[in-house]
CSV table of C-alpha atoms in Angstrom, one decimal:
chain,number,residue,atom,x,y,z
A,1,UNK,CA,0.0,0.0,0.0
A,2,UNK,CA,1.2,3.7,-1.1
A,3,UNK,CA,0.8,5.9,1.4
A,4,UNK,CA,1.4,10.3,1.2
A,5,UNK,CA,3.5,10.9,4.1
A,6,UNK,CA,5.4,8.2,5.9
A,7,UNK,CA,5.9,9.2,9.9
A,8,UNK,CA,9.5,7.6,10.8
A,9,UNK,CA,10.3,6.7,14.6
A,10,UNK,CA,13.5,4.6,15.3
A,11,UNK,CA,12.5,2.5,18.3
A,12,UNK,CA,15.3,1.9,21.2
A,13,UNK,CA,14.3,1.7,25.1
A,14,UNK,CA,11.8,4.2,24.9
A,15,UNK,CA,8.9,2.2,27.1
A,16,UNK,CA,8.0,5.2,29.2
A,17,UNK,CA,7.9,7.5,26.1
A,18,UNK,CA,6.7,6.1,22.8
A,19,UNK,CA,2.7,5.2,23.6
A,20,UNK,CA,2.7,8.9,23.9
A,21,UNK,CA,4.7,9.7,21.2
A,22,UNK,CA,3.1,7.6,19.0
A,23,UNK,CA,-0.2,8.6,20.2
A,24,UNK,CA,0.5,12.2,19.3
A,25,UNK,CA,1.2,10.8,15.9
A,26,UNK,CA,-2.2,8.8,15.6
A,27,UNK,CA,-4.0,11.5,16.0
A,28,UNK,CA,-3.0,13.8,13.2
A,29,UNK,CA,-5.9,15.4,11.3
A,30,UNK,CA,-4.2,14.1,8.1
A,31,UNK,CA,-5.6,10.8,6.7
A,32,UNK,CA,-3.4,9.3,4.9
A,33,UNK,CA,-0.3,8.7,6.8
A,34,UNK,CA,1.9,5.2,7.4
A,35,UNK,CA,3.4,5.1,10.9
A,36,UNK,CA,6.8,3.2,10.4
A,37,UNK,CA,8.5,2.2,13.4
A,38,UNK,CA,12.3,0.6,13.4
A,39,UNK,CA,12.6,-1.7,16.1
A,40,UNK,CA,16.5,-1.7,16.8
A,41,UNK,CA,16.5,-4.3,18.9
A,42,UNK,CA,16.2,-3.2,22.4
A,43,UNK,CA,15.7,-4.8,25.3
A,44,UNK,CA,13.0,-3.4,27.3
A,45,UNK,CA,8.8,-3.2,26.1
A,46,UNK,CA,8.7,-0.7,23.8
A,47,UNK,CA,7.8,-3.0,20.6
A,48,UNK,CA,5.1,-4.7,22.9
A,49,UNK,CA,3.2,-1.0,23.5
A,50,UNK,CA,3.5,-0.5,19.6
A,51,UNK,CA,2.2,-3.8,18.7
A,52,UNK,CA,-0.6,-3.1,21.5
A,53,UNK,CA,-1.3,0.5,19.9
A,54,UNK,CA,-1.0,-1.9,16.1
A,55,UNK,CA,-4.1,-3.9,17.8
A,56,UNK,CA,-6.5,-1.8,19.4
A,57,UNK,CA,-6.1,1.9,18.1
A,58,UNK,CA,-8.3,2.6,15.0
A,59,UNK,CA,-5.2,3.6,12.7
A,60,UNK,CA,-3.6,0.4,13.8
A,61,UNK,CA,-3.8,-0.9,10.4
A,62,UNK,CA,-1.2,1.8,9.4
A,63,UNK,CA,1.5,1.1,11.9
A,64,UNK,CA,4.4,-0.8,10.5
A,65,UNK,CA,7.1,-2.3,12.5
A,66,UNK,CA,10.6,-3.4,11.1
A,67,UNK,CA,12.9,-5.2,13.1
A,68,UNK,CA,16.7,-4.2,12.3
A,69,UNK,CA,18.9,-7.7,12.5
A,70,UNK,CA,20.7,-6.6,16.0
A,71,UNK,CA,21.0,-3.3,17.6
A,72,UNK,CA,23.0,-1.4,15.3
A,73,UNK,CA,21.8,2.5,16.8
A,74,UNK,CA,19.8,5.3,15.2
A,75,UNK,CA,21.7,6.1,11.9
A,76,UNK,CA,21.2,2.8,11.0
A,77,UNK,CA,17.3,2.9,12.1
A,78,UNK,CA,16.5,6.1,10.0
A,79,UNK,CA,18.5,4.6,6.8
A,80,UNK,CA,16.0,1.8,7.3
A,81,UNK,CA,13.1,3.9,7.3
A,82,UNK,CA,14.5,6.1,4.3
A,83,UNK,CA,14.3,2.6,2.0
A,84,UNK,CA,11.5,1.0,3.5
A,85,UNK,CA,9.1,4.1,3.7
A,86,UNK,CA,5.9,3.7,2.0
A,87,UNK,CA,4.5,7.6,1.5
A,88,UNK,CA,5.5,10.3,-1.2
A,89,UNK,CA,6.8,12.3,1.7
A,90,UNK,CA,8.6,11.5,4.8
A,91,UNK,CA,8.7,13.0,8.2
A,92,UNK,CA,11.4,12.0,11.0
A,93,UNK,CA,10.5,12.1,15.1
A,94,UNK,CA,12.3,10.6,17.9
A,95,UNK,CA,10.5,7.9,20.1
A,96,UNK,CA,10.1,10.7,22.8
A,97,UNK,CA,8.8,13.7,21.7
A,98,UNK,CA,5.2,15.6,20.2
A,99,UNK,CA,3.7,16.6,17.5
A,100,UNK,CA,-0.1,18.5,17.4
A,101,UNK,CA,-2.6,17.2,15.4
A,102,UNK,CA,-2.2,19.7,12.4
A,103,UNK,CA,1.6,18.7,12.0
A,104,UNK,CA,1.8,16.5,8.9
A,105,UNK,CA,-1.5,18.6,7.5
A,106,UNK,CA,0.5,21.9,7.6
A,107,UNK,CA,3.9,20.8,6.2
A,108,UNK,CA,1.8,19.0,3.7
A,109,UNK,CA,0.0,22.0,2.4
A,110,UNK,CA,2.8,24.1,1.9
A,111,UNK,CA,5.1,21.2,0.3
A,112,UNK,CA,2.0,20.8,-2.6
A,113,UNK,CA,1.6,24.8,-3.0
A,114,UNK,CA,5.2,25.7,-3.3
A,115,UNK,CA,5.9,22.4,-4.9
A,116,UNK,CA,8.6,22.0,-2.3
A,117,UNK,CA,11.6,19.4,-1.6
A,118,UNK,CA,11.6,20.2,1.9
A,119,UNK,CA,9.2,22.2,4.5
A,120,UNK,CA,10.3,23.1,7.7
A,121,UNK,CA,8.0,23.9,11.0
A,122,UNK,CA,8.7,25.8,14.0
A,123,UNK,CA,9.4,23.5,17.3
A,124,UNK,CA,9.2,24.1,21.2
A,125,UNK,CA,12.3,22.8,23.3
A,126,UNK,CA,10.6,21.6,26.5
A,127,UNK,CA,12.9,20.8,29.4
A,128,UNK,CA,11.6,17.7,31.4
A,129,UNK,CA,13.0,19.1,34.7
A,130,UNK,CA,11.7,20.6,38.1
A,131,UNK,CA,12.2,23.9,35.9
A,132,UNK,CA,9.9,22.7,32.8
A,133,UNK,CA,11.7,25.5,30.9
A,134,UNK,CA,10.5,26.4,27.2
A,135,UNK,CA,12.1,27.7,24.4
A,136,UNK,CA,10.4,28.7,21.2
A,137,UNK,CA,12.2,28.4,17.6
A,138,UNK,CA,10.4,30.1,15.5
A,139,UNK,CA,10.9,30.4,11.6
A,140,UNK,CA,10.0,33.6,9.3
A,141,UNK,CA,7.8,32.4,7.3
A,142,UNK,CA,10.1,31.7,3.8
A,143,UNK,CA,9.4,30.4,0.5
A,144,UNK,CA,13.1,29.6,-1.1
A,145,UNK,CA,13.5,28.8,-4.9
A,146,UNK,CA,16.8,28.7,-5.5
A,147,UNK,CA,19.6,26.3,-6.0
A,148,UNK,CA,21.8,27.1,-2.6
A,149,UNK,CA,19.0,29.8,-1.2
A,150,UNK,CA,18.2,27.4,1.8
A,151,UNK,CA,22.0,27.1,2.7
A,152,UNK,CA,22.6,30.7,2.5
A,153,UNK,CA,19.5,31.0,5.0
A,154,UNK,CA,20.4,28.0,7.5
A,155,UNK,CA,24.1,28.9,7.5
A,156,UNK,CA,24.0,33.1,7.6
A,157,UNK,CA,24.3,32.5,11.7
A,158,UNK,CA,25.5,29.7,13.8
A,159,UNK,CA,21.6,28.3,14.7
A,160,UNK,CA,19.9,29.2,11.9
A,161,UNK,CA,18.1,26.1,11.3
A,162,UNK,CA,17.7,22.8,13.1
A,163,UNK,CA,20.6,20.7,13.3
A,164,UNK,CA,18.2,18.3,14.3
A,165,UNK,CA,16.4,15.7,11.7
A,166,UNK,CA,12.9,15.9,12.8
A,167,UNK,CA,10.3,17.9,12.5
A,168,UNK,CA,10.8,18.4,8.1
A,169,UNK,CA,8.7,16.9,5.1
A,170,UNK,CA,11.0,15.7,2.8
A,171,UNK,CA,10.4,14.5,-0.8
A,172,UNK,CA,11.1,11.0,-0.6
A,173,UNK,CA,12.1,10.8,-4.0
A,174,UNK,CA,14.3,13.8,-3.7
A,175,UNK,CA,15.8,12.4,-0.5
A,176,UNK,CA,17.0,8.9,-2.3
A,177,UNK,CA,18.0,10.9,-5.0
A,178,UNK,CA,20.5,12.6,-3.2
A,179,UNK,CA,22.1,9.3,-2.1
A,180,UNK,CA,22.5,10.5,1.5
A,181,UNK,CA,22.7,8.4,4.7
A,182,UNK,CA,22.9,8.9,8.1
A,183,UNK,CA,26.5,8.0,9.1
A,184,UNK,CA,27.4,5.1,11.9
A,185,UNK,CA,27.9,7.6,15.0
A,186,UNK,CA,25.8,7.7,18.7
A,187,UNK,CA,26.5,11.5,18.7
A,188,UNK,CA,25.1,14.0,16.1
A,189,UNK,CA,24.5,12.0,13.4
A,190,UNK,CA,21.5,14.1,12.9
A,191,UNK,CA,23.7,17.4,12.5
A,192,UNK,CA,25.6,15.9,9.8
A,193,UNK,CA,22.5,14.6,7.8
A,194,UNK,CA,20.6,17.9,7.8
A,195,UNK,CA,23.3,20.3,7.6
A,196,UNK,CA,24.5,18.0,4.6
A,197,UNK,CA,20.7,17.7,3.0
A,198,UNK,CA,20.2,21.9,3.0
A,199,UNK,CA,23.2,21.2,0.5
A,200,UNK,CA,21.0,20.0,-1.7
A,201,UNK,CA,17.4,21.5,-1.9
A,202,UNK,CA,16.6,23.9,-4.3
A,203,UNK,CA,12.8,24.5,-3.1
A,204,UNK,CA,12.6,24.9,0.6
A,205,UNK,CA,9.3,26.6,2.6
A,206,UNK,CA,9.7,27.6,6.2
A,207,UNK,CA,6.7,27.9,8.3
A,208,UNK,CA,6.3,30.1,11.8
A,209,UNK,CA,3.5,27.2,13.2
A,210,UNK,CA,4.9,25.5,16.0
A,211,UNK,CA,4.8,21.8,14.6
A,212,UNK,CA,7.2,19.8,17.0
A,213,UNK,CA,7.7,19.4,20.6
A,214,UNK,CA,11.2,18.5,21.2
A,215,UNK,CA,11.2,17.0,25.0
A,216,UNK,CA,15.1,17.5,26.1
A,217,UNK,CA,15.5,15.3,29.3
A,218,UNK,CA,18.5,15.5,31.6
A,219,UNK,CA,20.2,12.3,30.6
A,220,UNK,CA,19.8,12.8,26.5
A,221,UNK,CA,22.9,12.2,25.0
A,222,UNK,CA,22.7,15.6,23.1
A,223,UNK,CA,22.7,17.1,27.0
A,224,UNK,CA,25.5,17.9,28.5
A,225,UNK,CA,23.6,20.1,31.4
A,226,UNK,CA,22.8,18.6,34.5
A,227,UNK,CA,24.3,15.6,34.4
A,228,UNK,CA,26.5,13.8,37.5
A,229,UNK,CA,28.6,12.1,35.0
A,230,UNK,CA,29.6,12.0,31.6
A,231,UNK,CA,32.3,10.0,29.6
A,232,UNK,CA,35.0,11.3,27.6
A,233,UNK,CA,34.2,9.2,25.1
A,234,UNK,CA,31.2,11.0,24.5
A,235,UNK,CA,32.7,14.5,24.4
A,236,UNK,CA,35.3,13.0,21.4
A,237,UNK,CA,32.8,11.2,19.6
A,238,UNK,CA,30.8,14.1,19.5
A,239,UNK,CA,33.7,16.2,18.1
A,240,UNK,CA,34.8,13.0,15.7
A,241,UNK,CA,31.1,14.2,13.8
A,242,UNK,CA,32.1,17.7,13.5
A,243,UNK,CA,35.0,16.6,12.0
A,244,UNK,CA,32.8,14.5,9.3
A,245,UNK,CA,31.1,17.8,8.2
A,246,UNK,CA,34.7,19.1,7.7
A,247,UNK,CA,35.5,16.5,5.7
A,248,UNK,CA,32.3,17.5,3.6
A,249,UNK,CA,34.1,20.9,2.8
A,250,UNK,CA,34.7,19.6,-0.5
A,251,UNK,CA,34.6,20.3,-4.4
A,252,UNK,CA,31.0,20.1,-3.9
A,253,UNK,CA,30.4,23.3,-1.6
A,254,UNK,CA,34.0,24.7,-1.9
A,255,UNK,CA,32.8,27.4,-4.5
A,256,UNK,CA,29.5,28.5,-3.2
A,257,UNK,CA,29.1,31.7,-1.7
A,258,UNK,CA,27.6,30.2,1.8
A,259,UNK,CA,31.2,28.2,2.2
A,260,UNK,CA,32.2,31.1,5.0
A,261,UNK,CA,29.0,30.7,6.5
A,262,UNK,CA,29.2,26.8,6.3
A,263,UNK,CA,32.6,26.6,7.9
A,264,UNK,CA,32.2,29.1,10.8
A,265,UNK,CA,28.9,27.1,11.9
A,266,UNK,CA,30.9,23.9,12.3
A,267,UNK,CA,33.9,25.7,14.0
A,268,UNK,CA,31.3,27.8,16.0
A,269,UNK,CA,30.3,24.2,17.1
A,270,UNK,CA,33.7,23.2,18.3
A,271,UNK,CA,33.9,26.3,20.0
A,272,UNK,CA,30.4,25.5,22.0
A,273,UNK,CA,32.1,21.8,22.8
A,274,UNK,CA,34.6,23.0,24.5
A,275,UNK,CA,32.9,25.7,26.0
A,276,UNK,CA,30.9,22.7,27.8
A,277,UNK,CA,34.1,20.8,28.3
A,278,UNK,CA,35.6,23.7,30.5
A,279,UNK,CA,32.3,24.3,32.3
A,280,UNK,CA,32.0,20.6,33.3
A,281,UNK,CA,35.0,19.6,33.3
A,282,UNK,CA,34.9,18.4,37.1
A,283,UNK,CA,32.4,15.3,36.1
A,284,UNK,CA,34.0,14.3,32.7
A,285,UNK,CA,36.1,11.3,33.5
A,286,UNK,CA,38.6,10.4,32.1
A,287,UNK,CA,39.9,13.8,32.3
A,288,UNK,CA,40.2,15.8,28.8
A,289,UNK,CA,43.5,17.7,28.6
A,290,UNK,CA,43.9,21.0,26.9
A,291,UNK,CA,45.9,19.8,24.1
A,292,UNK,CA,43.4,17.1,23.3
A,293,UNK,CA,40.8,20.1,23.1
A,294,UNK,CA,43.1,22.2,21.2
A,295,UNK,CA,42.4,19.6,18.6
A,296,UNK,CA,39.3,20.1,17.6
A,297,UNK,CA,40.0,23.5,16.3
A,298,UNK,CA,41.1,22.1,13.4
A,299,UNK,CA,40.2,24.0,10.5
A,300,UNK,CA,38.6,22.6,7.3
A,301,UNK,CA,40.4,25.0,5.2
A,302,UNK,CA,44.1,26.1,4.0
A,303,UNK,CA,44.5,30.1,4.7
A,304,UNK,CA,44.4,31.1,1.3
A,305,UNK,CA,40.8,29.6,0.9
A,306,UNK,CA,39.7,31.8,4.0
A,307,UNK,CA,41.1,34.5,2.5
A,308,UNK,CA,39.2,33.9,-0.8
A,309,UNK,CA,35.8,33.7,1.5
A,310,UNK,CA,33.1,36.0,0.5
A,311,UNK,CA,31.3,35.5,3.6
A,312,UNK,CA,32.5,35.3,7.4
A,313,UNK,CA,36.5,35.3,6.2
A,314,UNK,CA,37.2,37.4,9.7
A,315,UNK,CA,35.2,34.8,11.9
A,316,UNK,CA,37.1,32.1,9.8
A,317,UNK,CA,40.3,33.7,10.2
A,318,UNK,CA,40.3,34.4,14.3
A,319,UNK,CA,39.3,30.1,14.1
A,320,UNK,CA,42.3,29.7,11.4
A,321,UNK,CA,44.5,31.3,13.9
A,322,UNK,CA,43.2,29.8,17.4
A,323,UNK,CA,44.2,26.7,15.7
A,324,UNK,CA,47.4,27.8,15.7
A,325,UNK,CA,48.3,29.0,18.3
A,326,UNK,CA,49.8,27.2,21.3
A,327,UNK,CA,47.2,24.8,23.1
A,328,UNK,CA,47.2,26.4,26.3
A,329,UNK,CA,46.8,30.3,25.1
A,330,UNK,CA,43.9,29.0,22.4
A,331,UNK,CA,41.9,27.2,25.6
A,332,UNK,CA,42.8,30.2,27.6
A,333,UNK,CA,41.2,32.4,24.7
A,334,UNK,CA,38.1,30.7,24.8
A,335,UNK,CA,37.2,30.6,28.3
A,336,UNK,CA,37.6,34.0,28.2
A,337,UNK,CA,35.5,34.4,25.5
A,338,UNK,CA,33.0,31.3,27.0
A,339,UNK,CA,33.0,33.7,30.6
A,340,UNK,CA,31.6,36.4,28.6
A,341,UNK,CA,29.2,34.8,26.5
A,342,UNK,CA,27.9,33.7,30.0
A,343,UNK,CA,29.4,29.9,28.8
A,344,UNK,CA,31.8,28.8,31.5
């Protein structure tokens, strides 16, 4: 059975999250909708809820579950949902978070108006803490046409769009056309994919309805806040996938105007890691030492491509030279610059 939109949740340990999750996704106002779910292998009852909900819920009938050989972690999951999904568009959400009823039905709309490859909605960060912060990320509502516009727009400042992967409509045909996957990393592989994808799209629609409610819990992996503990291997891996978009600073993207733009988001994200890194240093173990920070400041480019930049070449320079300079005055340099920026 064809479906229009395919809803894609990869399924690990997520038994106290993903009846509600899932619920939230049963109940969209838009009809015709598969609800794949990528069982990667887990060991608690998450698959049992979903084959409950599969049973009893009136749009049981459209949930599908596919069962990944062993655990093999979430890149692996949304690959699978990329080949196996059944709808002319796909939308990604994690086993833990929201969407309202008028989600897929809004994306939808504006994808068929503007003809689009990709629509984007606004999301609400909702801390699940004694606090129950919330952040809104809004969008200006933007209709792109262009080969490279939608890079130029996510790339002009370090934030401007989701690194995230849910919460998009994606042309499933234009998304297998592009040949990307989600690369084998725990950390960020999410980043990689959707700052990679913007690469690509040539007719993009942003929207300012709040579409996605992103829960960020204390012990996420993405989290390094309030946390007793976390493990040094985690703090490199997550810097090993910056260094895979670095590695995409290639012949494909080296002679667009947004390259300045491109390169000082993915430095700016080094510069945010270690930020964190000196700020919790006291409960990473094993300790990480300044040289092994210094590091990551790597830059993707030789200094006669930054001078060539058209856009951020100063940013890209002061990066160019933290790099280097000694570890211990470059570390120094940032926590000065993470103190002010209210950081560390």
């Amino acid at each position: 059975m064809e479906y229009e939109v395919t809803i894609g949740i990869p399924l690990y340990n997520a038994e106290h999250f993903i009846r509600t999750t899932l619920e939230s996704a049963l109940t969209q106002t838009f009809a015709n909708i598969e609800f794949l779910i990528v069982d990667d292998c887990g060991t608690d009852g998450s698959t049992e809820i979903v084959k409950d909900m599969q049973s009893t819920h009136p749009r049981g009938n459209d949930i599908r579950i596919v069962r990944q050989p062993e655990n093999m972690g979430v890149g692996a999951a949304r690959n699978r949902i990329i080949d196996e999904a059944r709808g002319r568009y796909l939308y990604f959400m994690d086993s833990d978070d929201l969407i309202v009823p008028e989600t897929i039905a809004v994306l939808y709309e504006a994808a068929k108006q503007h003809d689009a490859e990709i629509v984007f909605g606004s999301y609400e960060k909702r801390t699940c803490s004694e606090s129950g912060a919330k952040e809104l990320y809004t969008y200006p509502l933007t209709v792109l046409n262009g080969d490279g516009d939608l890079a130029e727009f996510a790339f002009r400042k370090y934030g401007g769009i989701q690194a995230a992967v849910w919460n998009y409509l994606v042309d499933i045909r234009f998304l297998r056309n592009t040949k990307l996957r989600f690369i084998n990393a725990r950390y960020w592989e999410d980043m990689v994919f959707t700052y990679t994808l913007v690469t690509f799209v040539s007719r993009a629609v942003l929207l300012p309805v709040t579409t996605y409610y992103y829960m960020c819990r204390e012990d996420s992996l993405s989290n390094y806040q309030c946390r007793d503990s976390i493990s040094k291997n985690e703090v490199m891996t997550n810097a090993a996938t910056v260094n895979v978009l670095k590695a995409l600073t290639n012949e494909r993207i080296i002679n667009r105007s947004y390259l300045g733009n491109w390169c000082n988001n993915v430095m700016m994200t080094d510069f945010y890691i270690i930020c964190n890194v000196l700020k919790n240093r006291h409960v990473i173990h094993p300790a990480i030492t300044s040289a092994e920070l210094h590091a990551f400041l790597r830059h993707p480019l030789r200094l006669k491509d930054i001078m060539k930049l058209r856009q951020s070449r100063t940013k890209n320079l002061f990066f160019y030279i933290l790099w280097k300079l000694p570890a211990g005055l470059s570390i120094s340099i940032i926590r000065f610059l993470g103190k002010q920026k209210g950081l560390v």
